[in-house]
Tab-separated table of C-alpha atoms in Angstrom:
chain	number	residue	atom	x	y	z
A	1	ALA	CA	34.874	9.601	-7.388
A	2	VAL	CA	37.405	10.881	-10.113
A	3	ALA	CA	38.854	12.884	-7.348
A	4	LEU	CA	38.769	10.227	-4.874
A	5	PHE	CA	40.951	8.052	-7.434
A	6	LYS	CA	43.349	10.632	-8.198
A	7	THR	CA	43.991	11.447	-4.470
A	8	GLY	CA	44.957	7.578	-3.800
A	9	ASP	CA	41.610	6.726	-1.991
A	10	PRO	CA	40.422	3.618	-4.371
A	11	LYS	CA	38.308	2.215	-1.617
A	12	GLU	CA	36.183	5.388	-1.266
A	13	ALA	CA	36.319	6.047	-5.299
A	14	GLN	CA	34.557	2.646	-5.438
A	15	THR	CA	31.938	2.862	-2.995
A	16	GLN	CA	30.783	6.288	-4.861
A	17	LEU	CA	30.870	4.714	-8.141
A	18	GLN	CA	28.652	1.891	-6.693
A	19	ARG	CA	26.486	4.475	-5.714
A	20	ALA	CA	26.670	6.763	-9.131
A	21	LEU	CA	26.032	3.092	-10.752
A	22	GLN	CA	23.006	2.369	-9.338
A	23	LEU	CA	21.569	5.760	-9.945
A	24	ARG	CA	23.195	5.698	-13.778
A	25	PRO	CA	23.824	1.578	-14.465
A	26	ASN	CA	24.376	2.990	-18.304
A	27	SER	CA	27.309	5.365	-17.162
A	28	ALA	CA	30.126	4.260	-19.504
A	29	ALA	CA	32.504	6.890	-17.763
A	30	ALA	CA	31.723	5.277	-14.381
A	31	HIS	CA	32.283	1.778	-15.723
A	32	ASN	CA	35.473	2.831	-16.952
A	33	LEU	CA	36.462	4.394	-13.885
A	34	ARG	CA	35.874	1.703	-11.997
A	35	GLY	CA	37.951	-0.670	-14.425
A	36	ALA	CA	41.018	1.623	-13.883
A	37	ILE	CA	40.433	1.228	-10.333
A	38	ASP	CA	40.150	-2.438	-10.507
A	39	GLY	CA	43.180	-2.385	-12.557
A	40	GLN	CA	45.314	-0.363	-10.331
A	41	GLN	CA	44.482	-2.693	-7.545
A	42	GLY	CA	45.905	-5.661	-9.694
A	43	ASP	CA	42.186	-7.239	-10.352
A	44	LEU	CA	43.102	-7.351	-14.281
A	45	ASP	CA	39.925	-9.380	-15.251
A	46	ALA	CA	37.470	-7.346	-13.329
A	47	ALA	CA	39.210	-3.908	-14.849
A	48	ILE	CA	38.608	-5.608	-18.460
A	49	ALA	CA	35.104	-6.934	-17.591
A	50	GLU	CA	34.272	-3.138	-16.720
A	51	PHE	CA	35.913	-1.470	-19.768
A	52	GLN	CA	33.583	-4.293	-21.998
A	53	ALA	CA	30.876	-2.805	-19.986
A	54	ALA	CA	31.944	0.765	-20.858
A	55	PHE	CA	32.332	-0.117	-24.512
A	56	ALA	CA	28.624	-2.081	-24.208
A	57	PHE	CA	27.270	2.028	-23.874
A	58	ASP	CA	29.791	4.029	-25.461
A	59	PRO	CA	31.277	1.625	-28.199
A	60	GLN	CA	33.621	4.759	-28.721
A	61	HIS	CA	34.693	5.635	-25.226
A	62	ALA	CA	38.403	6.560	-25.797
A	63	GLY	CA	39.309	6.646	-22.096
A	64	ALA	CA	38.246	2.670	-21.826
A	65	LYS	CA	39.558	1.579	-25.015
A	66	ALA	CA	42.914	3.180	-24.060
A	67	ASN	CA	42.631	1.278	-20.502
A	68	GLN	CA	41.720	-1.702	-22.071
A	69	GLN	CA	44.464	-1.874	-24.342
A	70	GLY	CA	46.569	-0.952	-21.406
A	71	THR	CA	45.316	-3.839	-18.914
A	72	THR	CA	45.702	-6.169	-21.517
A	73	ASP	CA	49.181	-5.534	-22.169
A	74	ALA	CA	49.767	-5.672	-18.478
A	75	GLN	CA	47.913	-9.070	-18.575
A	76	ARG	CA	50.497	-10.258	-21.458
A	77	GLN	CA	53.489	-8.974	-19.400
A	78	ALA	CA	52.474	-10.920	-16.257
A	79	GLU	CA	52.006	-13.993	-18.412
A	80	LYS	CA	55.294	-14.286	-19.758
A	81	PRO	CA	57.548	-16.817	-18.733
A	82	ARG	CA	60.754	-15.234	-16.811
């Protein structure tokens, strides 16, 4: 799924992640990656929900922490009046 995401195929990456999460629903890494894909596709609320799921399984997950901060910053920018 990571390779698919990095090569620009987020839809197939999401499909692979869905399968991975069926096998390992407590995978912080999979939730983090799904959040990153959601964020890249503009679904910031779904992205944050996935980062929070990653924290539920690994409260110290550095990638999820960084990604959540970036996504929260993007939400704030989107909400600012122009």
